[in-house]
Coordinates of C-alpha atoms and ligand atoms in Angstrom, one line a residue:
X298 CA -18.2 -7.7 27.8
X299 CA -16.0 -5.6 30.2
X300 CA -17.8 -3.8 33.0
X301 CA -18.2 -0.2 31.9
X302 CA -17.4 1.3 35.4
X303 CA -14.2 -0.8 35.4
X304 CA -13.3 0.5 32.0
X305 CA -13.5 4.1 33.1
X306 CA -10.9 3.5 35.8
X307 CA -8.1 2.7 33.4
X308 CA -7.7 2.9 29.7
X309 CA -8.3 -0.4 27.8
X310 CA -5.2 -2.4 27.2
X311 CA -5.0 -3.3 23.5
X312 CA -2.6 -5.7 21.8
X313 CA -2.1 -5.5 18.1
X314 CA -0.4 -8.4 16.4
X315 CA 1.6 -7.3 13.3
X316 CA 3.4 -4.1 12.6
X317 CA 2.8 -3.8 8.9
X318 CA 1.1 -0.7 7.6
X319 CA -2.3 -1.8 9.0
X320 CA -1.2 -2.7 12.5
X321 CA 1.3 0.2 12.8
X322 CA -1.4 2.7 11.6
X323 CA -4.1 1.4 13.9
X324 CA -1.6 1.6 16.8
X325 CA -0.8 5.2 15.9
X326 CA -4.5 6.1 15.7
X327 CA -5.5 4.5 19.0
X328 CA -2.4 5.7 20.9
X329 CA -3.2 9.3 19.7
X330 CA -6.5 8.8 21.5
X331 CA -4.6 7.9 24.7
X332 CA -5.4 4.2 24.7
X333 CA -2.8 1.8 26.1
X334 CA -1.4 0.0 23.0
X335 CA 1.1 -2.8 22.7
X336 CA 2.2 -3.5 19.1
X337 CA 3.9 -6.9 18.6
X338 CA 5.9 -7.3 15.4
X339 CA 7.8 -10.4 14.5
X340 CA 10.4 -8.6 12.4
X341 CA 13.1 -6.0 13.3
X342 CA 11.2 -3.0 12.0
X343 CA 7.7 -1.8 11.0
X344 CA 6.1 -1.8 7.5
X345 CA 8.4 -4.5 6.2
X346 CA 5.9 -6.7 4.4
X347 CA 4.8 -6.8 0.8
X348 CA 5.6 -3.7 -1.2
X349 CA 3.6 -0.5 -1.3
X350 CA 4.4 1.9 -4.2
X351 CA 1.2 3.4 -5.5
X352 CA -1.5 5.4 -3.7
X353 CA -4.7 4.2 -5.3
X354 CA -6.5 7.5 -5.1
X355 CA -9.3 6.4 -7.4
X356 CA -8.4 2.8 -8.2
X357 CA -7.5 3.8 -11.8
X358 CA -5.1 0.9 -12.1
X359 CA -8.0 -1.5 -11.9
X360 CA -10.6 -1.5 -14.7
X361 CA -12.3 -4.6 -13.3
X362 CA -13.3 -3.2 -9.9
X363 CA -16.6 -1.5 -9.1
X364 CA -17.1 2.2 -9.2
X365 CA -18.0 2.0 -5.5
X366 CA -14.6 0.5 -4.7
X367 CA -12.9 3.3 -6.7
X368 CA -14.8 6.0 -4.7
X369 CA -13.9 4.2 -1.4
X370 CA -10.2 4.0 -2.4
X371 CA -10.3 7.8 -3.3
X372 CA -11.6 8.8 0.1
X373 CA -9.3 6.4 1.9
X374 CA -6.2 7.6 0.0
X375 CA -7.0 11.2 0.9
X376 CA -7.1 10.2 4.6
X377 CA -3.8 8.3 4.3
X378 CA -2.1 11.4 2.8
X379 CA -3.3 13.4 5.7
X380 CA -1.8 10.9 8.1
X381 CA 1.5 10.3 6.2
X382 CA 2.1 13.4 4.2
X383 CA 5.9 12.8 3.9
X384 CA 5.5 9.2 2.6
X385 CA 4.1 10.1 -0.8
X386 CA 6.0 10.9 -3.9
X387 CA 3.8 13.7 -5.3
X388 CA 4.0 12.8 -9.0
X389 CA 1.0 11.9 -11.2
X390 CA 0.2 8.6 -13.0
X391 CA -0.3 8.2 -16.7
X392 CA -2.8 5.6 -17.8
X393 CA -2.4 4.3 -21.4
X394 CA -4.5 1.8 -23.3
X395 CA -2.5 -0.2 -25.9
X396 CA -3.9 -0.7 -29.4
X397 CA -3.9 -4.5 -28.9
X398 CA -6.1 -4.2 -25.8
X399 CA -9.8 -4.9 -26.0
X400 CA -10.6 -1.8 -23.9
X401 CA -10.6 1.9 -25.0
X402 CA -9.7 5.1 -23.1
X403 CA -13.3 6.4 -23.6
X404 CA -14.5 3.5 -21.4
X405 CA -12.4 4.9 -18.5
X406 CA -13.8 8.5 -18.7
X407 CA -17.2 8.2 -17.0
X408 CA -15.6 6.8 -13.9
X409 CA -12.9 9.5 -13.9
X410 CA -15.5 12.2 -14.0
X411 CA -17.4 10.6 -11.1
X412 CA -14.2 10.5 -9.1
X413 CA -13.5 14.1 -9.9
X414 CA -17.0 15.1 -8.7
X415 CA -16.5 13.0 -5.6
X416 CA -13.1 14.7 -4.9
X417 CA -14.7 18.1 -5.2
X418 CA -17.5 17.0 -2.8
X419 CA -14.8 15.8 -0.3
X420 CA -13.0 19.2 -0.5
X421 CA -16.3 21.0 0.1
X422 CA -16.9 18.8 3.2
X423 CA -13.4 19.6 4.6
X424 CA -10.9 21.9 2.8
X425 CA -8.0 19.9 4.4
X426 CA -9.1 17.1 2.0
X427 CA -7.5 19.0 -0.9
X428 CA -4.4 16.8 -0.9
X429 CA -4.5 15.8 -4.6
X430 CA -4.4 19.3 -6.1
X431 CA -7.3 21.2 -7.5
X432 CA -10.4 19.0 -8.2
X433 CA -10.6 20.3 -11.8
X434 CA -7.0 19.0 -12.3
X435 CA -7.7 15.5 -10.9
X436 CA -7.2 14.2 -14.5
X437 CA -6.3 15.5 -17.9
X438 CA -6.5 14.0 -21.4
X439 CA -3.7 14.2 -24.0
X440 CA -4.3 13.5 -27.7
X441 CA -1.6 12.4 -30.1
X442 CA -1.0 15.9 -31.5
X443 CA -0.4 17.3 -28.0
X444 CA 2.0 14.4 -27.3
X445 CA 3.9 15.0 -30.5
X446 CA 4.4 18.7 -29.5
X447 CA 5.5 17.8 -26.0
X448 CA 8.0 15.3 -27.5
X449 CA 9.9 18.3 -28.9
X450 CA 10.3 19.9 -25.4
X451 CA 13.1 19.2 -22.9
X452 CA 12.0 17.5 -19.6
X453 CA 12.1 19.7 -16.5
X454 CA 13.8 19.1 -13.2
X455 CA 10.7 20.2 -11.3
X456 CA 7.6 19.8 -13.5
X457 CA 4.7 21.9 -12.4
X458 CA 1.9 21.2 -14.8
X459 CA 0.5 17.9 -15.9
X460 CA 1.7 18.7 -19.5
X461 CA 5.3 19.2 -18.2
X462 CA 5.1 15.8 -16.4
X463 CA 4.0 14.2 -19.7
X464 CA 7.2 15.3 -21.6
X465 CA 9.3 12.1 -20.8
X466 CA 6.4 9.9 -21.8
X467 CA 5.9 11.8 -25.0
X468 CA 9.6 11.6 -25.9
X469 CA 10.1 7.9 -25.0
X470 CA 6.8 5.9 -25.4
X471 CA 6.1 4.2 -28.7
X472 CA 3.0 6.3 -29.5
X473 CA 2.2 4.0 -32.5
X474 CA 1.3 1.2 -30.0
X475 CA -1.1 3.3 -27.9
X476 CA -4.7 4.4 -28.2
X477 CA -5.6 8.1 -27.6
X478 CA -6.2 10.0 -25.5
X479 CA -3.6 9.2 -22.8
X480 CA -4.9 10.0 -19.3
X481 CA -2.9 11.6 -16.6
X482 CA -4.4 11.4 -13.1
X483 CA -3.4 12.6 -9.6
X484 CA -2.6 9.2 -8.2
X485 CA 0.7 9.6 -6.4
X486 CA 3.5 7.2 -5.4
X487 CA 3.7 5.8 -1.9
X488 CA 7.1 5.0 -0.4
X489 CA 7.1 2.1 2.0
X490 CA 10.4 3.0 3.6
X491 CA 9.1 6.5 4.4
X492 CA 5.8 4.9 5.6
X493 CA 7.7 2.7 7.9
X494 CA 9.9 5.6 9.2
X495 CA 6.8 7.9 9.7
X496 CA 4.9 5.2 11.6
X497 CA 7.9 4.1 13.8
X498 CA 8.8 7.7 14.7
X499 CA 5.3 8.7 15.6
X500 CA 4.8 5.6 17.8
X501 CA 8.2 6.2 19.5
X502 CA 7.1 9.7 20.3
X503 CA 3.8 8.5 21.9
X504 CA 4.1 7.3 25.5
X505 CA 0.8 5.4 25.2
X506 CA 2.3 2.9 22.7
X507 CA 4.8 0.2 23.4
X508 CA 6.3 -1.2 20.2
X509 CA 7.8 -4.7 20.6
X510 CA 9.8 -5.7 17.5
X511 CA 11.5 -9.1 17.1
X512 CA 8.4 -10.4 19.0
X513 CA 6.5 -13.3 17.6
X514 CA 3.0 -14.1 19.0
X515 CA 2.9 -17.9 19.6
X516 CA -0.2 -18.6 21.7
X517 CA -3.4 -16.7 22.7
X518 CA -5.8 -17.8 25.3
X519 CA -8.8 -16.3 27.1
X520 CA -7.8 -14.5 30.3
X521 CA -11.2 -15.2 31.9
X522 CA -14.3 -16.2 29.9
X523 CA -15.4 -13.1 27.9
X524 CA -13.0 -10.7 29.5
X525 CA -9.7 -10.5 27.5
X526 CA -6.7 -12.3 26.4
X527 CA -3.4 -13.8 27.5
X528 CA -0.9 -13.3 24.7
X529 CA 2.3 -15.4 24.7
X530 CA 5.2 -14.2 22.5
X531 CA 8.8 -14.9 22.0
X532 CA 11.2 -12.0 22.1
X533 CA 14.9 -12.6 21.5
X534 CA 14.6 -16.3 22.5
X535 CA 12.6 -15.5 25.7
X536 CA 9.0 -16.6 26.3
X537 CA 6.9 -13.7 27.5
X538 CA 3.2 -13.1 28.2
X539 CA 1.0 -10.0 28.4
X540 CA -2.7 -9.6 29.4
X541 CA -5.0 -7.5 27.3
X542 CA -8.6 -6.4 27.2
X543 CA -8.8 -6.4 23.4
X544 CA -6.9 -8.1 20.6
X545 CA -6.4 -6.8 17.0
X546 CA -5.1 -9.3 14.5
X547 CA -3.1 -7.4 11.8
X548 CA -0.8 -10.2 10.9
X549 CA -1.1 -9.6 7.1
X550 CA -1.1 -12.8 5.0
X551 CA -0.5 -14.8 8.2
X552 CA -3.8 -13.5 9.9
X553 CA -5.2 -17.0 9.4
X554 CA -2.6 -18.4 11.8
X555 CA -3.9 -16.1 14.5
X556 CA -7.5 -17.1 13.7
X557 CA -6.3 -20.7 13.9
X558 CA -4.8 -20.2 17.4
X559 CA -8.2 -19.0 18.5
X560 CA -10.2 -21.6 16.6
X561 CA -12.0 -18.9 14.5
X562 CA -13.1 -19.7 11.0
X563 CA -12.6 -17.2 8.2
X564 CA -12.7 -17.5 4.4
X565 CA -9.8 -15.7 2.9
X566 CA -7.4 -15.7 0.0
X567 CA -3.7 -14.9 -0.1
X568 CA -1.8 -14.1 -3.3
X569 CA 2.0 -14.1 -3.8
X570 CA 3.2 -11.4 -6.2
X571 CA 6.4 -9.6 -6.9
X572 CA 7.7 -6.3 -8.4
X573 CA 11.2 -5.9 -9.8
X574 CA 13.8 -3.2 -9.5
X575 CA 15.6 -1.9 -12.5
X576 CA 18.2 0.9 -13.0
X577 CA 18.1 2.9 -16.2
X578 CA 21.3 5.0 -16.1
X579 CA 20.7 6.6 -19.5
X580 CA 17.6 8.3 -18.1
X581 CA 18.3 11.6 -16.4
X582 CA 14.8 13.1 -16.1
X583 CA 11.9 12.8 -13.7
X584 CA 9.1 10.5 -14.8
X585 CA 5.5 10.2 -13.8
X586 CA 4.3 6.6 -13.1
X587 CA 3.1 5.0 -16.3
X588 CA 0.5 2.2 -16.4
X589 CA -0.2 0.3 -19.7
X590 CA -3.5 -1.5 -19.3
X591 CA -3.7 -5.2 -20.2
X592 CA -5.7 -8.3 -19.4
X593 CA -4.5 -9.8 -16.1
X594 CA -2.8 -13.2 -16.4
X595 CA -2.3 -13.0 -20.2
X596 CA 1.1 -12.3 -21.8
X597 CA -0.2 -8.8 -22.3
X598 CA -1.0 -8.2 -18.7
X599 CA -0.9 -4.7 -17.3
X600 CA 2.6 -3.1 -17.2
X601 CA 3.4 -0.7 -14.4
X602 CA 6.5 1.6 -14.5
X603 CA 7.1 3.3 -11.1
X604 CA 9.9 5.9 -10.8
X605 CA 12.2 6.4 -7.9
X606 CA 15.1 8.9 -7.7
X607 CA 18.6 7.9 -9.0
X608 CA 17.3 6.3 -12.2
X609 CA 15.6 3.4 -10.4
X610 CA 12.2 2.0 -11.7
X611 CA 10.0 -0.5 -9.9
X612 CA 8.3 -2.8 -12.5
X613 CA 5.1 -4.8 -12.4
X614 CA 3.9 -7.0 -15.2
X615 CA 0.6 -8.8 -14.6
X616 CA 1.6 -12.0 -16.3
X617 CA 2.5 -15.3 -14.7
X618 CA 6.1 -14.9 -15.9
X619 CA 6.6 -11.6 -14.1
X620 CA 4.5 -10.4 -11.1
X621 CA 2.0 -13.3 -10.9
X622 CA 3.0 -16.9 -10.3
X623 CA 1.3 -20.2 -11.2
X624 CA -0.5 -21.4 -8.1
X625 CA 0.4 -18.1 -6.4
X626 CA -3.2 -17.7 -5.2
X627 CA -4.3 -19.9 -2.3
X628 CA -7.6 -20.2 -0.3
X629 CA -8.5 -21.1 3.3
X630 CA -10.1 -24.4 4.0
X631 CA -12.7 -25.8 6.4
X632 CA -9.9 -27.0 8.6
X633 CA -7.8 -23.8 8.6
X634 CA -8.4 -20.0 8.2
X635 CA -4.8 -19.8 6.9
X636 CA -4.5 -20.4 3.1
X637 CA -1.6 -22.7 2.4
X638 CA 0.8 -21.0 0.0
X639 CA 3.2 -23.5 -1.7
X640 CA 6.5 -24.0 0.1
X641 CA 8.4 -22.3 -2.8
X642 CA 6.6 -19.0 -2.0
X643 CA 7.0 -19.2 1.7
X644 CA 10.8 -19.9 1.2
X645 CA 11.0 -16.7 -0.9
X646 CA 9.2 -14.7 1.9
X647 CA 11.1 -16.2 4.8
X648 CA 14.5 -16.7 3.2
X649 CA 15.4 -15.3 -0.2
X650 CA 15.3 -15.6 -4.0
X651 CA 18.0 -17.4 -6.0
X652 CA 20.1 -15.1 -8.2
X653 CA 19.0 -16.8 -11.5
X654 CA 15.3 -16.2 -10.6
X655 CA 16.0 -12.6 -9.9
X656 CA 17.8 -12.1 -13.2
X657 CA 15.2 -14.1 -15.2
X658 CA 12.1 -12.3 -13.9
X659 CA 13.7 -8.8 -13.7
X660 CA 14.8 -9.1 -17.3
X661 CA 11.4 -10.2 -18.4
X662 CA 9.9 -7.2 -16.6
X663 CA 12.3 -4.9 -18.4
X664 CA 11.4 -6.5 -21.8
X665 CA 7.6 -6.2 -20.9
X666 CA 8.0 -2.5 -20.3
X667 CA 10.3 -1.9 -23.3
X668 CA 7.6 -3.0 -25.6
X669 CA 6.0 0.4 -24.8
X670 CA 9.1 2.4 -23.9
X671 CA 11.7 1.1 -26.4
X672 CA 14.7 3.1 -25.0
X673 CA 14.1 1.4 -21.6
X674 CA 15.6 -1.8 -23.0
X675 CA 19.0 -0.6 -21.9
X676 CA 17.9 -0.8 -18.2
X677 CA 19.7 -3.3 -15.9
X678 CA 18.8 -5.1 -12.7
X679 CA 18.8 -2.4 -10.0
X680 CA 18.2 -4.4 -6.8
X681 CA 16.5 -7.5 -5.4
X682 CA 12.8 -7.8 -6.0
X683 CA 10.1 -6.3 -3.8
X684 CA 7.5 -9.0 -3.1
X685 CA 5.2 -10.7 -0.7
X686 CA 1.8 -12.2 -0.1
X687 CA -1.3 -10.0 -0.1
X688 CA -4.3 -11.1 2.0
X689 CA -7.8 -10.8 0.6
X690 CA -10.7 -11.4 3.0
X691 CA -13.5 -13.5 1.5
X692 CA -13.3 -15.3 -1.9
X693 CA -13.2 -12.5 -4.5
X694 CA -9.7 -12.0 -5.8
X695 CA -10.6 -8.6 -7.3
X696 CA -11.5 -7.1 -3.9
X697 CA -9.3 -4.0 -3.3
X698 CA -11.1 -1.9 -0.6
X699 CA -11.4 -4.0 2.6
X700 CA -10.9 -3.2 6.3
X701 CA -12.1 -5.0 9.5
X702 CA -14.2 -7.9 10.8
X703 CA -15.0 -8.9 14.3
X704 CA -15.6 -11.9 16.4
X705 CA -17.4 -11.3 19.7
X706 CA -16.6 -8.2 21.8
X707 CA -12.8 -8.3 22.1
X708 CA -11.3 -9.5 18.8
X709 CA -10.9 -7.6 15.6
X710 CA -9.2 -8.6 12.3
X711 CA -7.7 -5.8 10.3
X712 CA -7.3 -7.2 6.8
X713 CA -6.6 -4.4 4.4
X714 CA -5.8 -5.2 0.8
X715 CA -4.4 -1.7 0.0
X716 CA -2.5 0.6 2.3
X717 CA -5.0 3.4 1.9
X718 CA -7.7 1.5 3.8
X719 CA -5.9 1.7 7.2
X720 CA -7.7 4.7 8.6
X721 CA -11.1 3.4 7.7
X722 CA -10.1 0.2 9.6
X723 CA -9.1 2.3 12.6
X724 CA -12.4 4.2 12.5
X725 CA -14.4 1.0 12.5
X726 CA -12.3 -0.5 15.3
X727 CA -12.8 2.7 17.4
X728 CA -16.6 2.4 16.9
X729 CA -16.5 -1.2 18.1
X730 CA -14.4 -0.2 21.2
X731 CA -17.0 2.5 21.9
X732 CA -19.9 0.1 21.6
X733 CA -18.3 -2.5 23.9
X734 CA -17.7 0.2 26.5
X735 CA -13.9 0.1 26.3
X736 CA -13.7 3.7 25.0
X737 CA -15.7 6.7 26.1
X738 CA -18.8 7.2 23.8
X739 CA -18.0 10.8 23.2
X740 CA -14.7 9.9 21.4
X741 CA -14.7 11.1 17.8
X742 CA -12.9 9.6 14.8
X743 CA -9.5 11.2 14.3
X744 CA -8.3 13.1 11.3
X745 CA -5.5 15.1 12.9
X746 CA -2.7 13.4 14.7
X747 CA -0.9 15.9 17.0
X748 CA 1.9 13.5 18.1
X749 CA 2.7 12.4 14.5
X750 CA 2.5 15.9 13.2
X751 CA 5.5 16.9 15.4
X752 CA 7.8 14.4 13.5
X753 CA 9.7 16.4 10.9
X754 CA 10.3 15.4 7.2
X755 CA 14.1 15.5 7.8
X756 CA 13.9 13.0 10.6
X757 CA 11.6 10.7 8.5
X758 CA 14.1 10.8 5.6
X759 CA 17.0 9.9 7.9
X760 CA 15.1 6.9 9.4
X761 CA 13.9 5.8 5.9
X762 CA 17.6 5.9 4.8
X763 CA 18.5 3.6 7.8
X764 CA 15.7 1.2 6.7
X765 CA 17.0 1.0 3.2
X766 CA 20.4 0.1 4.5
X767 CA 19.0 -2.5 7.0
X768 CA 16.9 -4.1 4.2
X769 CA 19.7 -3.8 1.6
X770 CA 17.9 -1.6 -0.9
X771 CA 19.5 1.4 -2.7
X772 CA 19.6 4.6 -0.6
X773 CA 17.5 6.3 -3.3
X774 CA 14.5 4.2 -2.2
X775 CA 14.4 6.4 1.0
X776 CA 13.9 9.5 -1.2
X777 CA 11.1 11.0 -3.3
X778 CA 11.3 12.9 -6.6
X779 CA 8.5 15.3 -5.9
X780 CA 7.6 16.8 -2.6
X781 CA 4.3 18.0 -1.2
X782 CA 3.2 21.1 -3.2
Ligands
FAD105 C1 3.7 -7.1 -5.3 C2 2.8 -6.3 -4.5 C3 2.6 -4.9 -4.8 C4 1.8 -4.2 -4.0 N1 1.6 -2.8 -4.3 C5 0.8 -2.1 -3.5 C6 0.7 -0.7 -3.8 O1 1.3 -0.1 -4.7 N2 -0.1 0.1 -3.0 C7 -0.8 -0.5 -1.9 O2 -1.6 0.2 -1.2 N3 -0.7 -1.8 -1.7 C8 0.1 -2.6 -2.4 N4 0.2 -3.9 -2.1 C9 -0.5 -4.5 -1.0 C10 0.2 -4.1 0.3 O3 1.5 -4.5 0.3 C11 -0.5 -4.9 1.5 O4 -1.9 -4.6 1.4 C12 -0.1 -4.3 2.8 O5 1.3 -4.5 2.9 C13 -0.8 -5.1 3.9 O6 -0.3 -4.6 5.1 P1 -0.6 -5.3 6.4 O7 -0.1 -4.5 7.5 O8 -2.0 -5.8 6.5 O9 0.3 -6.7 6.3 P2 1.8 -6.9 6.4 O10 2.6 -5.8 5.8 O11 2.1 -8.2 5.8 O12 2.1 -6.9 7.9 C14 1.8 -7.9 8.8 C15 2.9 -8.0 9.8 O13 2.5 -9.0 10.8 C16 3.7 -9.6 11.3 N5 3.3 -10.9 11.9 C17 2.7 -11.9 11.3 N6 2.5 -12.9 12.1 C18 3.0 -12.5 13.3 C19 3.1 -13.0 14.7 N7 2.6 -14.3 14.9 N8 3.6 -12.3 15.6 C20 4.0 -11.0 15.4 N9 4.0 -10.4 14.2 C21 3.5 -11.1 13.2 C22 4.6 -9.7 10.0 O14 5.9 -9.9 10.4 C23 4.2 -8.4 9.3 O15 5.2 -7.4 9.5 C24 1.1 -4.7 -2.9 C25 1.3 -6.1 -2.6 C26 2.1 -6.9 -3.3 C27 2.3 -8.3 -3.0

């Protein structure tokens, strides 16, 4: 452990490996506290890993997870919205249970009521937590008669009420295939280009943080026994080295490679998954997100319809022909903390997809959604897929709310499964830094971020537009349909 008197003389030097949403957000949090942060990211920009499109503010997409995970995701999502208010698309989500499904909408209601009560409690604790609207509006039920009335109305450019948001669904969904009521819940969209832009701009504005992009960590060794780390990295073909008091591994699905460099064991899973981008030019109205529940891994797996501006829709279908892949889930072994994904998936991540694969899987995704929204069958391929490998610490593939683990006094792993968990992860790391004497014990967990708050929405939009160009996605992906109320 570092000598406490020594620590008081200069702020602890902390290296974070990986500039995805986890590493970038922990860097933002710790640099707002004035700590000396170096963020090392292999790629050219931040938050460029697997997609992030949904704010799981209650975990209502997942029937299989525990109520406790849903409550955790709710609280964490509220925190994330407070950190990145301009990265969310403030439109609700419809949850529909098809008639062929074994579940019923009624089974979902007790959990929704618990979440509503918890949201109210969080607002009472701190009024600034009211980021999902009024607690009594957290969710609303719609029966068939109401939907048939809404189907007669024209969709609005700026829907205000949940009923107005429901009009496109009422007009276009095949109601004969669905059980009632339909549920509309305040789970918003998350835009990864705007998340990347918000994080990068905040970090650039903070003199305590050095962001090193195009920098791959290749070797880590102890500086002196128990006192810190020497981190070797390659930047633009040059070998460089930095010395740090503390190391945070936020390398996403490659966190196991960093553990392997240090000889640390860790059970974990990684799962390769993909979402597809369609363009529906006939559609000229603003949609909520729509989720049709289904049994994961079967041909009727959950279908998720995520709107972007410009008639673009991101599609998930939880079948092995669409979002999931045969052998797409890999586990770590006794020999290595890094699960070995098959070469075919690593090639997709590091290089690209073939054109026939993109066409085949995107068309299947369009067909999967058209079963519930028949007019959507006229949609076309809109862009390349959004995909990647998601890390899951431990051995339970249904785990959704995860954050940090530690080895000794100067190494943390930040392994979030969902973007919303990043502030919890930062809180836990802060507590560890306090307990090891690297940070003053009077330091409090942060929920306001003065440097970040000075970055304007317009500047975030411009940077997000630049990221869509750099990554070859439609410009509309930098924009949102519905702004913060
Ligand atoms: C299809 C799909 C859909 C998803 N949808 C959602 C969603 O709607 N909402 C949600 O919350 N989550 C979603 N997720 C999960 C989400 O994408 C991940 O949880 C999240 O991206 C993890 O962030 P991360 O920062 O931990 O990892 P990553 O984003 O993978 O970041 C890790 C970074 O580390 C860098 N790195 C790795 N090794 C090194 C090294 N040696 N040196 C330097 N840098 C290194 C990588 O380049 C990378 O940028 C989805 C995942 C998938 C696959």
